[in-house]
Tab-separated table of C-alpha atoms in Angstrom:
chain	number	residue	atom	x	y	z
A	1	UNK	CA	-40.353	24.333	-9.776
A	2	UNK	CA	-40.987	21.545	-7.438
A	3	UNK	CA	-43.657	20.299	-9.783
A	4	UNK	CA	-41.526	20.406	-12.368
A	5	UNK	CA	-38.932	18.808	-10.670
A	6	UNK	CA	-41.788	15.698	-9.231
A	7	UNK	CA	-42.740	15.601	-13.322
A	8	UNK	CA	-39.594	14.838	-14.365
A	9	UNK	CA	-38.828	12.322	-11.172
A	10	UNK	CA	-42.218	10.390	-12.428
A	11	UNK	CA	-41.569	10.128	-15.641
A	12	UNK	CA	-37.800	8.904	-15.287
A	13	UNK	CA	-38.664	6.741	-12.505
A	14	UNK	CA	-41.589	5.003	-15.237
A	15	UNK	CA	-38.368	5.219	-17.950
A	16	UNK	CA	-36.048	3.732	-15.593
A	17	UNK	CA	-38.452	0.618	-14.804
A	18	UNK	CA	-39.592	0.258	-18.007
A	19	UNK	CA	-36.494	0.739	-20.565
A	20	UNK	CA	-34.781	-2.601	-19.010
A	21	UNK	CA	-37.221	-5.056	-20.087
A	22	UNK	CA	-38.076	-3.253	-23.633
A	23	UNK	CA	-34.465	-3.076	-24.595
A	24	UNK	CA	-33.923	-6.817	-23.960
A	25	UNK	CA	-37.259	-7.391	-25.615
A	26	UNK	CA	-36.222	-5.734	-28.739
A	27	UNK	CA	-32.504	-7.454	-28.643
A	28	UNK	CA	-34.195	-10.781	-28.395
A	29	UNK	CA	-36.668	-9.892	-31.452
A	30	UNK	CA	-33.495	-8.721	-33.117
A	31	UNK	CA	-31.746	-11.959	-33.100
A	32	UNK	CA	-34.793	-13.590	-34.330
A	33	UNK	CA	-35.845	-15.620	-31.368
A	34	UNK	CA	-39.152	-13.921	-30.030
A	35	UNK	CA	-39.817	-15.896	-26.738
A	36	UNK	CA	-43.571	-17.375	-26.541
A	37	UNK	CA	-45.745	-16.431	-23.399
A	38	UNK	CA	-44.457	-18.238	-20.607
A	39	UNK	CA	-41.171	-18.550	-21.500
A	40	UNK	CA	-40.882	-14.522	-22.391
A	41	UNK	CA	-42.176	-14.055	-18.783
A	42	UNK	CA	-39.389	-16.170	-17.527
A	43	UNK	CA	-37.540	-13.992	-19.673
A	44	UNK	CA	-38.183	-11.056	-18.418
A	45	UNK	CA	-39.081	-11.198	-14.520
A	46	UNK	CA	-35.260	-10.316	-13.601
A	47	UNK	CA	-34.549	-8.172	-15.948
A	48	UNK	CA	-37.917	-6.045	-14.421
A	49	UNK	CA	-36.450	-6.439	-11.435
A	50	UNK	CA	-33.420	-4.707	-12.423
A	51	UNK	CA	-35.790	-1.885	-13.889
A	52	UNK	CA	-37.581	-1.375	-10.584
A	53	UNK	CA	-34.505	-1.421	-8.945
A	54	UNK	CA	-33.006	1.607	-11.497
A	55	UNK	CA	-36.701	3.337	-11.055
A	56	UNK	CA	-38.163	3.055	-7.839
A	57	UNK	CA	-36.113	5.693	-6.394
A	58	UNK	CA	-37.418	8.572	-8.568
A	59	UNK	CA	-40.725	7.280	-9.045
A	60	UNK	CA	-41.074	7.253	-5.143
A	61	UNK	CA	-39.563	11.303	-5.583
A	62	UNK	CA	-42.151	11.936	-8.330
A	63	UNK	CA	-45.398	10.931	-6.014
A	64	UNK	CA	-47.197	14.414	-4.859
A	65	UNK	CA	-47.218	13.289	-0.966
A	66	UNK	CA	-44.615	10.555	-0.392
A	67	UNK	CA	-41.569	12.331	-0.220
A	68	UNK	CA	-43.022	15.402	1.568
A	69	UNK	CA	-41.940	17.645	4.368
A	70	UNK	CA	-41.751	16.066	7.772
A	71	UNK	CA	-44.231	13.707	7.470
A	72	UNK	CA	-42.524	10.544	6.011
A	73	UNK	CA	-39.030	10.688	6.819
A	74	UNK	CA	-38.598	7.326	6.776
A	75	UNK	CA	-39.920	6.842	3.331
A	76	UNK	CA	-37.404	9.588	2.459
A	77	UNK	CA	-34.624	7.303	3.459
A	78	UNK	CA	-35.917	4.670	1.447
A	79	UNK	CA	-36.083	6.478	-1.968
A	80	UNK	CA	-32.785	7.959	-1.100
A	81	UNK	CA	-31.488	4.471	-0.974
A	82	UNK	CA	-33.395	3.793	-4.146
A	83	UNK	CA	-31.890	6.758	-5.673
A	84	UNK	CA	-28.339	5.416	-4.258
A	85	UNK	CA	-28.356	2.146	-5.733
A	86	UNK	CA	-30.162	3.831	-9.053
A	87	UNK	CA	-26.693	5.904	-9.671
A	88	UNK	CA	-24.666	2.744	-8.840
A	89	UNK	CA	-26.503	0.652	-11.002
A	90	UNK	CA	-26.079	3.444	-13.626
A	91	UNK	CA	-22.413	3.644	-12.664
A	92	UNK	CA	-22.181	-0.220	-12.893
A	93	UNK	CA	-23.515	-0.122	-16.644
A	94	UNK	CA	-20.804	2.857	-17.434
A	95	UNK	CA	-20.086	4.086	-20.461
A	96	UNK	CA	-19.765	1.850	-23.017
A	97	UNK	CA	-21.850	2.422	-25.852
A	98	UNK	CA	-23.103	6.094	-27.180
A	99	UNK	CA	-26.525	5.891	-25.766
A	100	UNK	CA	-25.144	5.301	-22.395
A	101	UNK	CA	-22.387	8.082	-22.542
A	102	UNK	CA	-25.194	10.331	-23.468
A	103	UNK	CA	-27.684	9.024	-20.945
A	104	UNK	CA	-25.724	7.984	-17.629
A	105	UNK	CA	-24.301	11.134	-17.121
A	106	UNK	CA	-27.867	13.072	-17.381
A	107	UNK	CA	-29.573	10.286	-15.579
A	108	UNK	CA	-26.892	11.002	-12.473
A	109	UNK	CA	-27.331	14.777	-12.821
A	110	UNK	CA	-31.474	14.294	-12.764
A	111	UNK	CA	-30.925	11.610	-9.726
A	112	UNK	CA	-28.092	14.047	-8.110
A	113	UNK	CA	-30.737	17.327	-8.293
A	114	UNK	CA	-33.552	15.026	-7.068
A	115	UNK	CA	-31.422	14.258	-4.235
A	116	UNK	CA	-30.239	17.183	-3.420
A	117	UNK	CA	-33.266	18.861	-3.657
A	118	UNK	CA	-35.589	16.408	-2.096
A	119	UNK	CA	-33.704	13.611	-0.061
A	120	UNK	CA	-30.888	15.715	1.541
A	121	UNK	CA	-33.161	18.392	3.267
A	122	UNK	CA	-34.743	15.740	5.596
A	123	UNK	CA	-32.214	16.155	8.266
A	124	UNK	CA	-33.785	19.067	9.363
A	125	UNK	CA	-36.814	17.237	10.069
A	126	UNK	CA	-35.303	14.599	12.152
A	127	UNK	CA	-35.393	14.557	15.938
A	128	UNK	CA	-32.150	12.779	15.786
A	129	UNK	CA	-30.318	15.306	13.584
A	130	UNK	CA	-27.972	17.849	14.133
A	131	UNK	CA	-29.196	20.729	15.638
A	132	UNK	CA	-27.342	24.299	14.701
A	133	UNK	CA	-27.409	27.338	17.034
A	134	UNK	CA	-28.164	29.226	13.865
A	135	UNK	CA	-31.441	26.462	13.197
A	136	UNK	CA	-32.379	27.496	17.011
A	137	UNK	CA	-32.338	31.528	16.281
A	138	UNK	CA	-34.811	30.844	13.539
A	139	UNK	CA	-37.356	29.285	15.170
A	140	UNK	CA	-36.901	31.639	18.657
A	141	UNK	CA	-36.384	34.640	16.340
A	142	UNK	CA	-39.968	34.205	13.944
């Protein structure tokens, strides 16, 4: 399961950063105006910033050892603030066309899973975090 679950992080994380860009790309072709190197890389470089921005998050979730047990919690934070500002970003867009009322909501359930299942168990690793007298019986109790 939690390969399956990293599989599908990777490959929406690489659909995330990459869909941005090609979607403007094809909606410039479509009007007829194909940019010419340099200016198509002008072009681009925000919008591909918006796409690593949307896909960071679960392509840091979808890396074997990065978002691992208790040995990177601080890189957990980060790709659950990735995933944060993916689902704003995705909630931002909304749901204005029929490829985005189709998409947004299964993009926020995939993000909302990876979360869940990856991002919001870290607590337990932290020294900081709450500590539960039923946490303490398991360890005493082994």
């Amino acid at each position: 399961m939690i390969t399956l679950l990293r599989l599908i992080s990777l490959l929406l994380g690489c659909a995330l950063t990459v869909a941005p860009p090609y979607l403007l790309r094809l909606f410039a072709s479509g009007l007829g105006e194909p940019h010419a190197g340099n200016a198509f890389a002008t072009f681009l470089s925000p919008i591909l910033m918006i796409g690593l921005a949307l896909g960071t998050g679960p392509l840091l979730i979808g890396l074997p050892r990065l978002v691992a047990g208790a040995k990177n919690p601080r890189v957990r934070l980060v790709a659950g603030a990735f995933l944060i500002v993916s689902s704003a970003g995705f909630l931002a867009i909304g749901l204005d066309g029929y490829l985005t009322r189709v998409m947004t909501p299964t993009v926020l359930l995939v993000e909302a899973v990876l979360f869940a299942f990856f991002i919001w168990p870290a607590w337990h690793f932290s020294a900081k975090g709450p500590r539960h007298p039923k946490h303490k019986d398991r360890q005493h109790s082994g």
